[in-house]
Amino acid sequence: MKTTNSTCFRIQNVLILFSGLLFVFSPLFSCKKDNLDPNSSSPNPALVSYLRFNHYVDDLTVSYDTVMYVNDFGNNFSIETIRYFISNVAFVHSNGQAINIADAVYVDPRLEGYDQLKITSSIPNGDYIGIKFTFGLDSIMNQTGVFNNFPEVAMEWPQMMGGGYHYMKLEGRYEHQGNYNHFNFHTGPLNNNKNYFQVELPMSMNVNNGVFDITLAMEIQNWFKNPNSFDLTTIAQGMMGSQTKQELVKNNGIDVFSVE
């Protein structure tokens, strides 16, 4: 077919018009990332902090289920179970302000995930000079039924002895006259006695992005000495019903923890 100059002119005009429309509307079809403000930034990932727990005997990481340790009294013993609560955990800022970290923390280094506490809320920046907490659960918190799930619920203290929850179950075996016997070094609110106690430890920590990673260390030997030398043979049948022994544990616990 023969094409006239007039026809060619009209086709050229259509193509020019179509090209112009593409130029005008092309931004509407472009990828969103191409239109980002160059000064903007993507959201930061969630902030995560950790309060970790390590456990030692004679300054060495505890080895379980082997009678290999000797306490201050002279008992040969092993460690099989370490389970306890700390509560009212707070960091002390250099300005004197106490920053709450956790209400109650259950620790069991032999149970996966219970040798640390993961915290997703940030704390104020600055220098921190101390940490303080309650060993065990205070009278307000320590009420039967507060915990309904395992493993915390397995720490229940008998109702006939006042109810609530154990502060700690430290268990193992000891050797006596060639025999190996179990010991249950248990502490708790016997008959509503306030056998929990306060711990305050110095530390030096700078927080500049709202997060922290700090480790508390327990020296197990210190439960058995200073000021009281503890004889494990006296608790072969348990110690939960003896307020005298509960007081010994409370007094010995003052130097059990440190900050790593």
PDB file of C-alpha atoms in Angstrom:
ATOM      1  CA  MET A   1       0.000   0.000   0.000  1.00  0.00           C
ATOM      2  CA  LYS A   2       1.252   3.479  -0.871  1.00  0.00           C
ATOM      3  CA  THR A   3       1.750   5.801   2.079  1.00  0.00           C
ATOM      4  CA  THR A   4       1.221   9.542   1.635  1.00  0.00           C
ATOM      5  CA  ASN A   5       3.209  12.269   3.345  1.00  0.00           C
ATOM      6  CA  SER A   6       0.065  13.250   5.255  1.00  0.00           C
ATOM      7  CA  THR A   7      -0.302   9.752   6.669  1.00  0.00           C
ATOM      8  CA  CYS A   8       3.350   9.632   7.757  1.00  0.00           C
ATOM      9  CA  PHE A   9       2.968  12.986   9.473  1.00  0.00           C
ATOM     10  CA  ARG A  10      -0.032  11.747  11.457  1.00  0.00           C
ATOM     11  CA  ILE A  11       1.823   8.575  12.535  1.00  0.00           C
ATOM     12  CA  GLN A  12       4.798  10.636  13.682  1.00  0.00           C
ATOM     13  CA  ASN A  13       2.511  12.836  15.789  1.00  0.00           C
ATOM     14  CA  VAL A  14       0.915   9.795  17.441  1.00  0.00           C
ATOM     15  CA  LEU A  15       4.312   8.315  18.308  1.00  0.00           C
ATOM     16  CA  ILE A  16       5.519  11.604  19.779  1.00  0.00           C
ATOM     17  CA  LEU A  17       2.346  11.926  21.858  1.00  0.00           C
ATOM     18  CA  PHE A  18       2.654   8.309  23.104  1.00  0.00           C
ATOM     19  CA  SER A  19       6.283   8.831  24.058  1.00  0.00           C
ATOM     20  CA  GLY A  20       5.358  11.934  25.995  1.00  0.00           C
ATOM     21  CA  LEU A  21       2.679  10.103  27.928  1.00  0.00           C
ATOM     22  CA  LEU A  22       5.163   7.377  28.873  1.00  0.00           C
ATOM     23  CA  PHE A  23       7.582  10.009  30.152  1.00  0.00           C
ATOM     24  CA  VAL A  24       4.875  11.709  32.248  1.00  0.00           C
ATOM     25  CA  PHE A  25       3.451   8.548  33.837  1.00  0.00           C
ATOM     26  CA  SER A  26       6.604   6.435  34.176  1.00  0.00           C
ATOM     27  CA  PRO A  27       7.196   7.551  37.822  1.00  0.00           C
ATOM     28  CA  LEU A  28       3.857   5.977  38.744  1.00  0.00           C
ATOM     29  CA  PHE A  29       5.149   2.552  37.703  1.00  0.00           C
ATOM     30  CA  SER A  30       8.659   2.782  39.138  1.00  0.00           C
ATOM     31  CA  CYS A  31       9.781   0.641  42.152  1.00  0.00           C
ATOM     32  CA  LYS A  32       9.137   2.163  45.572  1.00  0.00           C
ATOM     33  CA  LYS A  33      12.797   1.809  46.607  1.00  0.00           C
ATOM     34  CA  ASP A  34      13.773   4.157  43.772  1.00  0.00           C
ATOM     35  CA  ASN A  35      11.747   6.967  45.374  1.00  0.00           C
ATOM     36  CA  LEU A  36      13.085   6.660  48.942  1.00  0.00           C
ATOM     37  CA  ASP A  37      14.382   9.786  50.589  1.00  0.00           C
ATOM     38  CA  PRO A  38      18.171   9.349  50.482  1.00  0.00           C
ATOM     39  CA  ASN A  39      18.330  10.658  54.057  1.00  0.00           C
ATOM     40  CA  SER A  40      15.879   8.085  55.431  1.00  0.00           C
ATOM     41  CA  SER A  41      16.936   4.789  57.024  1.00  0.00           C
ATOM     42  CA  SER A  42      15.270   1.406  57.475  1.00  0.00           C
ATOM     43  CA  PRO A  43      13.936   0.487  60.948  1.00  0.00           C
ATOM     44  CA  ASN A  44      16.518  -0.814  63.411  1.00  0.00           C
ATOM     45  CA  PRO A  45      16.232  -4.461  64.462  1.00  0.00           C
ATOM     46  CA  ALA A  46      14.735  -5.103  67.901  1.00  0.00           C
ATOM     47  CA  LEU A  47      17.075  -4.351  70.783  1.00  0.00           C
ATOM     48  CA  VAL A  48      17.936  -7.408  72.863  1.00  0.00           C
ATOM     49  CA  SER A  49      19.703  -7.517  76.240  1.00  0.00           C
ATOM     50  CA  TYR A  50      20.804 -10.494  78.326  1.00  0.00           C
ATOM     51  CA  LEU A  51      21.137 -11.270  82.001  1.00  0.00           C
ATOM     52  CA  ARG A  52      23.179 -14.488  82.125  1.00  0.00           C
ATOM     53  CA  PHE A  53      24.037 -16.918  84.925  1.00  0.00           C
ATOM     54  CA  ASN A  54      27.201 -18.980  85.442  1.00  0.00           C
ATOM     55  CA  HIS A  55      27.810 -21.489  88.223  1.00  0.00           C
ATOM     56  CA  TYR A  56      31.126 -22.505  89.738  1.00  0.00           C
ATOM     57  CA  VAL A  57      32.698 -24.711  92.368  1.00  0.00           C
ATOM     58  CA  ASP A  58      36.128 -23.558  93.526  1.00  0.00           C
ATOM     59  CA  ASP A  59      36.135 -20.963  90.717  1.00  0.00           C
ATOM     60  CA  LEU A  60      35.750 -23.627  88.019  1.00  0.00           C
ATOM     61  CA  THR A  61      32.613 -24.226  85.947  1.00  0.00           C
ATOM     62  CA  VAL A  62      30.551 -26.820  87.760  1.00  0.00           C
ATOM     63  CA  SER A  63      30.796 -30.443  86.613  1.00  0.00           C
ATOM     64  CA  TYR A  64      27.652 -32.402  87.335  1.00  0.00           C
ATOM     65  CA  ASP A  65      26.928 -35.843  88.765  1.00  0.00           C
ATOM     66  CA  THR A  66      30.435 -36.710  89.981  1.00  0.00           C
ATOM     67  CA  VAL A  67      31.550 -36.737  93.625  1.00  0.00           C
ATOM     68  CA  MET A  68      34.658 -34.626  93.111  1.00  0.00           C
ATOM     69  CA  TYR A  69      34.347 -31.629  95.432  1.00  0.00           C
ATOM     70  CA  VAL A  70      35.209 -31.094  99.091  1.00  0.00           C
ATOM     71  CA  ASN A  71      33.398 -28.437 101.116  1.00  0.00           C
ATOM     72  CA  ASP A  72      34.625 -26.420 104.089  1.00  0.00           C
ATOM     73  CA  PHE A  73      33.397 -29.025 106.585  1.00  0.00           C
ATOM     74  CA  GLY A  74      35.207 -31.824 104.742  1.00  0.00           C
ATOM     75  CA  ASN A  75      32.267 -33.456 102.944  1.00  0.00           C
ATOM     76  CA  ASN A  76      33.044 -35.008  99.560  1.00  0.00           C
ATOM     77  CA  PHE A  77      30.111 -34.092  97.346  1.00  0.00           C
ATOM     78  CA  SER A  78      28.667 -33.733  93.850  1.00  0.00           C
ATOM     79  CA  ILE A  79      26.215 -31.309  92.263  1.00  0.00           C
ATOM     80  CA  GLU A  80      23.173 -32.667  90.422  1.00  0.00           C
ATOM     81  CA  THR A  81      20.585 -29.891  90.629  1.00  0.00           C
ATOM     82  CA  ILE A  82      20.749 -26.077  90.782  1.00  0.00           C
ATOM     83  CA  ARG A  83      17.360 -24.356  90.640  1.00  0.00           C
ATOM     84  CA  TYR A  84      16.496 -21.001  92.189  1.00  0.00           C
ATOM     85  CA  PHE A  85      14.658 -17.702  91.956  1.00  0.00           C
ATOM     86  CA  ILE A  86      15.964 -14.185  92.107  1.00  0.00           C
ATOM     87  CA  SER A  87      13.552 -11.258  92.019  1.00  0.00           C
ATOM     88  CA  ASN A  88      13.257  -7.469  92.121  1.00  0.00           C
ATOM     89  CA  VAL A  89      16.325  -7.205  89.884  1.00  0.00           C
ATOM     90  CA  ALA A  90      17.509  -3.626  89.352  1.00  0.00           C
ATOM     91  CA  PHE A  91      20.570  -1.842  88.007  1.00  0.00           C
ATOM     92  CA  VAL A  92      21.869   1.170  89.912  1.00  0.00           C
ATOM     93  CA  HIS A  93      22.657   4.156  87.692  1.00  0.00           C
ATOM     94  CA  SER A  94      25.547   6.466  88.587  1.00  0.00           C
ATOM     95  CA  ASN A  95      22.943   9.121  89.434  1.00  0.00           C
ATOM     96  CA  GLY A  96      21.543   6.812  92.117  1.00  0.00           C
ATOM     97  CA  GLN A  97      18.410   5.809  90.226  1.00  0.00           C
ATOM     98  CA  ALA A  98      17.395   2.149  90.370  1.00  0.00           C
ATOM     99  CA  ILE A  99      16.299   0.807  86.966  1.00  0.00           C
ATOM    100  CA  ASN A 100      14.036  -2.256  87.207  1.00  0.00           C
ATOM    101  CA  ILE A 101      15.173  -5.149  85.018  1.00  0.00           C
ATOM    102  CA  ALA A 102      12.972  -8.087  86.058  1.00  0.00           C
ATOM    103  CA  ASP A 103      10.381  -8.936  88.705  1.00  0.00           C
ATOM    104  CA  ALA A 104      11.210 -12.644  89.010  1.00  0.00           C
ATOM    105  CA  VAL A 105      13.769 -14.834  87.265  1.00  0.00           C
ATOM    106  CA  TYR A 106      13.858 -18.632  87.438  1.00  0.00           C
ATOM    107  CA  VAL A 107      17.298 -20.162  86.877  1.00  0.00           C
ATOM    108  CA  ASP A 108      18.151 -23.769  86.032  1.00  0.00           C
ATOM    109  CA  PRO A 109      21.459 -24.173  84.180  1.00  0.00           C
ATOM    110  CA  ARG A 110      20.644 -27.782  83.295  1.00  0.00           C
ATOM    111  CA  LEU A 111      17.443 -26.802  81.497  1.00  0.00           C
ATOM    112  CA  GLU A 112      17.872 -25.276  78.058  1.00  0.00           C
ATOM    113  CA  GLY A 113      17.104 -21.574  77.965  1.00  0.00           C
ATOM    114  CA  TYR A 114      17.002 -21.116  81.740  1.00  0.00           C
ATOM    115  CA  ASP A 115      20.614 -20.042  82.211  1.00  0.00           C
ATOM    116  CA  GLN A 116      19.828 -16.586  80.874  1.00  0.00           C
ATOM    117  CA  LEU A 117      17.064 -14.013  80.695  1.00  0.00           C
ATOM    118  CA  LYS A 118      16.371 -12.328  77.359  1.00  0.00           C
ATOM    119  CA  ILE A 119      15.106  -8.750  77.669  1.00  0.00           C
ATOM    120  CA  THR A 120      13.664  -6.797  74.741  1.00  0.00           C
ATOM    121  CA  SER A 121      13.036  -3.436  76.415  1.00  0.00           C
ATOM    122  CA  SER A 122      15.790  -0.833  76.497  1.00  0.00           C
ATOM    123  CA  ILE A 123      17.207   0.906  79.570  1.00  0.00           C
ATOM    124  CA  PRO A 124      18.441   4.494  79.897  1.00  0.00           C
ATOM    125  CA  ASN A 125      21.934   5.146  78.590  1.00  0.00           C
ATOM    126  CA  GLY A 126      24.740   6.025  80.965  1.00  0.00           C
ATOM    127  CA  ASP A 127      27.057   4.499  83.548  1.00  0.00           C
ATOM    128  CA  TYR A 128      25.809   1.835  85.954  1.00  0.00           C
ATOM    129  CA  ILE A 129      27.636   1.142  89.187  1.00  0.00           C
ATOM    130  CA  GLY A 130      25.704  -1.719  90.758  1.00  0.00           C
ATOM    131  CA  ILE A 131      23.093  -4.436  90.580  1.00  0.00           C
ATOM    132  CA  LYS A 132      20.731  -5.442  93.357  1.00  0.00           C
ATOM    133  CA  PHE A 133      18.174  -8.207  93.718  1.00  0.00           C
ATOM    134  CA  THR A 134      16.331 -10.427  96.160  1.00  0.00           C
ATOM    135  CA  PHE A 135      17.540 -13.990  96.481  1.00  0.00           C
ATOM    136  CA  GLY A 136      14.283 -15.914  96.454  1.00  0.00           C
ATOM    137  CA  LEU A 137      10.847 -14.334  96.303  1.00  0.00           C
ATOM    138  CA  ASP A 138       9.645 -11.693  98.734  1.00  0.00           C
ATOM    139  CA  SER A 139       6.490 -12.129 100.819  1.00  0.00           C
ATOM    140  CA  ILE A 140       4.263 -10.246  98.372  1.00  0.00           C
ATOM    141  CA  MET A 141       5.429 -12.228  95.361  1.00  0.00           C
ATOM    142  CA  ASN A 142       5.724 -15.633  97.011  1.00  0.00           C
ATOM    143  CA  GLN A 143       2.107 -16.781  96.940  1.00  0.00           C
ATOM    144  CA  THR A 144       0.975 -20.252  95.923  1.00  0.00           C
ATOM    145  CA  GLY A 145      -0.549 -20.146  92.433  1.00  0.00           C
ATOM    146  CA  VAL A 146       1.566 -17.281  91.094  1.00  0.00           C
ATOM    147  CA  PHE A 147       3.266 -19.770  88.759  1.00  0.00           C
ATOM    148  CA  ASN A 148       1.125 -22.236  86.837  1.00  0.00           C
ATOM    149  CA  ASN A 149       3.550 -23.674  84.300  1.00  0.00           C
ATOM    150  CA  PHE A 150       6.568 -25.955  84.393  1.00  0.00           C
ATOM    151  CA  PRO A 151       9.337 -25.563  85.452  1.00  0.00           C
ATOM    152  CA  GLU A 152       8.486 -22.818  87.956  1.00  0.00           C
ATOM    153  CA  VAL A 153       5.461 -24.673  89.308  1.00  0.00           C
ATOM    154  CA  ALA A 154       7.752 -27.568  90.328  1.00  0.00           C
ATOM    155  CA  MET A 155       9.330 -25.227  92.893  1.00  0.00           C
ATOM    156  CA  GLU A 156       6.202 -25.166  95.085  1.00  0.00           C
ATOM    157  CA  TRP A 157       6.827 -25.101  98.844  1.00  0.00           C
ATOM    158  CA  PRO A 158       4.505 -27.390 100.890  1.00  0.00           C
ATOM    159  CA  GLN A 159       1.339 -25.732 102.140  1.00  0.00           C
ATOM    160  CA  MET A 160       1.851 -27.332 105.565  1.00  0.00           C
ATOM    161  CA  MET A 161       5.114 -25.326 105.809  1.00  0.00           C
ATOM    162  CA  GLY A 162       3.601 -22.023 104.721  1.00  0.00           C
ATOM    163  CA  GLY A 163       3.065 -22.425 100.976  1.00  0.00           C
ATOM    164  CA  GLY A 164       4.584 -20.392  98.179  1.00  0.00           C
ATOM    165  CA  TYR A 165       7.723 -21.535  96.388  1.00  0.00           C
ATOM    166  CA  HIS A 166      11.224 -22.716  97.151  1.00  0.00           C
ATOM    167  CA  TYR A 167      13.908 -20.083  96.839  1.00  0.00           C
ATOM    168  CA  MET A 168      16.429 -22.720  95.846  1.00  0.00           C
ATOM    169  CA  LYS A 169      16.902 -26.434  95.305  1.00  0.00           C
ATOM    170  CA  LEU A 170      20.599 -27.327  95.436  1.00  0.00           C
ATOM    171  CA  GLU A 171      20.966 -31.105  95.315  1.00  0.00           C
ATOM    172  CA  GLY A 172      23.656 -33.736  94.941  1.00  0.00           C
ATOM    173  CA  ARG A 173      25.337 -36.610  96.723  1.00  0.00           C
ATOM    174  CA  TYR A 174      27.943 -36.831  99.418  1.00  0.00           C
ATOM    175  CA  GLU A 175      30.241 -39.612 100.567  1.00  0.00           C
ATOM    176  CA  HIS A 176      30.115 -40.772 104.186  1.00  0.00           C
ATOM    177  CA  GLN A 177      31.869 -43.858 105.541  1.00  0.00           C
ATOM    178  CA  GLY A 178      32.027 -45.430 102.112  1.00  0.00           C
ATOM    179  CA  ASN A 179      28.369 -44.774 101.287  1.00  0.00           C
ATOM    180  CA  TYR A 180      26.897 -42.185  98.917  1.00  0.00           C
ATOM    181  CA  ASN A 181      23.813 -40.368 100.128  1.00  0.00           C
ATOM    182  CA  HIS A 182      21.655 -37.653  98.610  1.00  0.00           C
ATOM    183  CA  PHE A 183      21.476 -34.190 100.114  1.00  0.00           C
ATOM    184  CA  ASN A 184      18.703 -31.670  99.492  1.00  0.00           C
ATOM    185  CA  PHE A 185      19.953 -28.189 100.256  1.00  0.00           C
ATOM    186  CA  HIS A 186      16.548 -26.492 100.020  1.00  0.00           C
ATOM    187  CA  THR A 187      15.591 -23.044 101.208  1.00  0.00           C
ATOM    188  CA  GLY A 188      12.277 -21.233 101.271  1.00  0.00           C
ATOM    189  CA  PRO A 189       9.635 -19.409 103.331  1.00  0.00           C
ATOM    190  CA  LEU A 190       9.338 -21.849 106.236  1.00  0.00           C
ATOM    191  CA  ASN A 191       6.183 -20.990 108.168  1.00  0.00           C
ATOM    192  CA  ASN A 192       6.181 -17.536 106.576  1.00  0.00           C
ATOM    193  CA  ASN A 193       9.648 -16.673 107.873  1.00  0.00           C
ATOM    194  CA  LYS A 194      11.368 -14.156 105.607  1.00  0.00           C
ATOM    195  CA  ASN A 195      14.280 -16.337 104.600  1.00  0.00           C
ATOM    196  CA  TYR A 196      14.879 -14.431 101.398  1.00  0.00           C
ATOM    197  CA  PHE A 197      17.656 -11.848 101.498  1.00  0.00           C
ATOM    198  CA  GLN A 198      18.938  -8.860  99.561  1.00  0.00           C
ATOM    199  CA  VAL A 199      22.069  -8.899  97.413  1.00  0.00           C
ATOM    200  CA  GLU A 200      23.848  -5.737  96.264  1.00  0.00           C
ATOM    201  CA  LEU A 201      26.911  -6.028  94.030  1.00  0.00           C
ATOM    202  CA  PRO A 202      29.208  -3.421  92.525  1.00  0.00           C
ATOM    203  CA  MET A 203      29.692  -3.371  88.771  1.00  0.00           C
ATOM    204  CA  SER A 204      30.944  -1.059  86.070  1.00  0.00           C
ATOM    205  CA  MET A 205      28.842  -0.965  82.935  1.00  0.00           C
ATOM    206  CA  ASN A 206      28.316   1.692  80.303  1.00  0.00           C
ATOM    207  CA  VAL A 207      25.132   1.643  78.233  1.00  0.00           C
ATOM    208  CA  ASN A 208      25.079   3.779  75.105  1.00  0.00           C
ATOM    209  CA  ASN A 209      22.420   2.125  72.949  1.00  0.00           C
ATOM    210  CA  GLY A 210      19.870   0.976  75.499  1.00  0.00           C
ATOM    211  CA  VAL A 211      21.120  -2.625  75.684  1.00  0.00           C
ATOM    212  CA  PHE A 212      23.321  -4.622  78.037  1.00  0.00           C
ATOM    213  CA  ASP A 213      24.858  -8.077  78.398  1.00  0.00           C
ATOM    214  CA  ILE A 214      25.846  -8.935  81.959  1.00  0.00           C
ATOM    215  CA  THR A 215      26.595 -12.189  83.793  1.00  0.00           C
ATOM    216  CA  LEU A 216      25.972 -13.118  87.422  1.00  0.00           C
ATOM    217  CA  ALA A 217      28.215 -15.841  88.851  1.00  0.00           C
ATOM    218  CA  MET A 218      27.312 -18.191  91.706  1.00  0.00           C
ATOM    219  CA  GLU A 219      30.134 -19.796  93.731  1.00  0.00           C
ATOM    220  CA  ILE A 220      28.449 -22.900  95.137  1.00  0.00           C
ATOM    221  CA  GLN A 221      31.112 -23.553  97.777  1.00  0.00           C
ATOM    222  CA  ASN A 222      30.122 -20.319  99.506  1.00  0.00           C
ATOM    223  CA  TRP A 223      26.748 -21.780 100.440  1.00  0.00           C
ATOM    224  CA  PHE A 224      28.626 -24.138 102.766  1.00  0.00           C
ATOM    225  CA  LYS A 225      30.927 -21.659 104.539  1.00  0.00           C
ATOM    226  CA  ASN A 226      31.399 -18.156 105.876  1.00  0.00           C
ATOM    227  CA  PRO A 227      30.221 -17.618 108.472  1.00  0.00           C
ATOM    228  CA  ASN A 228      28.798 -21.107 108.979  1.00  0.00           C
ATOM    229  CA  SER A 229      30.603 -24.320 108.061  1.00  0.00           C
ATOM    230  CA  PHE A 230      27.833 -26.583 106.736  1.00  0.00           C
ATOM    231  CA  ASP A 231      27.875 -30.351 107.312  1.00  0.00           C
ATOM    232  CA  LEU A 232      25.943 -32.100 104.536  1.00  0.00           C
ATOM    233  CA  THR A 233      25.459 -35.215 106.682  1.00  0.00           C
ATOM    234  CA  THR A 234      23.051 -33.225 108.853  1.00  0.00           C
ATOM    235  CA  ILE A 235      20.598 -32.744 105.979  1.00  0.00           C
ATOM    236  CA  ALA A 236      20.443 -36.298 104.662  1.00  0.00           C
ATOM    237  CA  GLN A 237      16.734 -36.238 105.516  1.00  0.00           C
ATOM    238  CA  GLY A 238      16.285 -32.679 104.277  1.00  0.00           C
ATOM    239  CA  MET A 239      16.345 -29.277 105.917  1.00  0.00           C
ATOM    240  CA  MET A 240      13.076 -27.675 104.862  1.00  0.00           C
ATOM    241  CA  GLY A 241      11.537 -28.078 108.313  1.00  0.00           C
ATOM    242  CA  SER A 242      14.440 -26.511 110.222  1.00  0.00           C
ATOM    243  CA  GLN A 243      14.399 -22.743 110.617  1.00  0.00           C
ATOM    244  CA  THR A 244      17.856 -22.993 112.214  1.00  0.00           C
ATOM    245  CA  LYS A 245      19.283 -24.416 108.994  1.00  0.00           C
ATOM    246  CA  GLN A 246      17.338 -21.912 106.901  1.00  0.00           C
ATOM    247  CA  GLU A 247      19.056 -19.156 108.864  1.00  0.00           C
ATOM    248  CA  LEU A 248      22.471 -20.740 108.195  1.00  0.00           C
ATOM    249  CA  VAL A 249      21.793 -20.677 104.455  1.00  0.00           C
ATOM    250  CA  LYS A 250      20.567 -17.088 104.596  1.00  0.00           C
ATOM    251  CA  ASN A 251      23.703 -15.964 106.418  1.00  0.00           C
ATOM    252  CA  ASN A 252      26.055 -17.895 104.131  1.00  0.00           C
ATOM    253  CA  GLY A 253      24.437 -16.533 100.972  1.00  0.00           C
ATOM    254  CA  ILE A 254      25.768 -13.024 101.371  1.00  0.00           C
ATOM    255  CA  ASP A 255      28.901 -13.636  99.248  1.00  0.00           C
ATOM    256  CA  VAL A 256      27.652 -16.355  96.885  1.00  0.00           C
ATOM    257  CA  PHE A 257      27.125 -14.040  93.901  1.00  0.00           C
ATOM    258  CA  SER A 258      29.437 -11.763  91.946  1.00  0.00           C
ATOM    259  CA  VAL A 259      29.340  -9.897  88.638  1.00  0.00           C
ATOM    260  CA  GLU A 260      31.587 -11.237  85.900  1.00  0.00           C
TER     261      GLU A 260
END
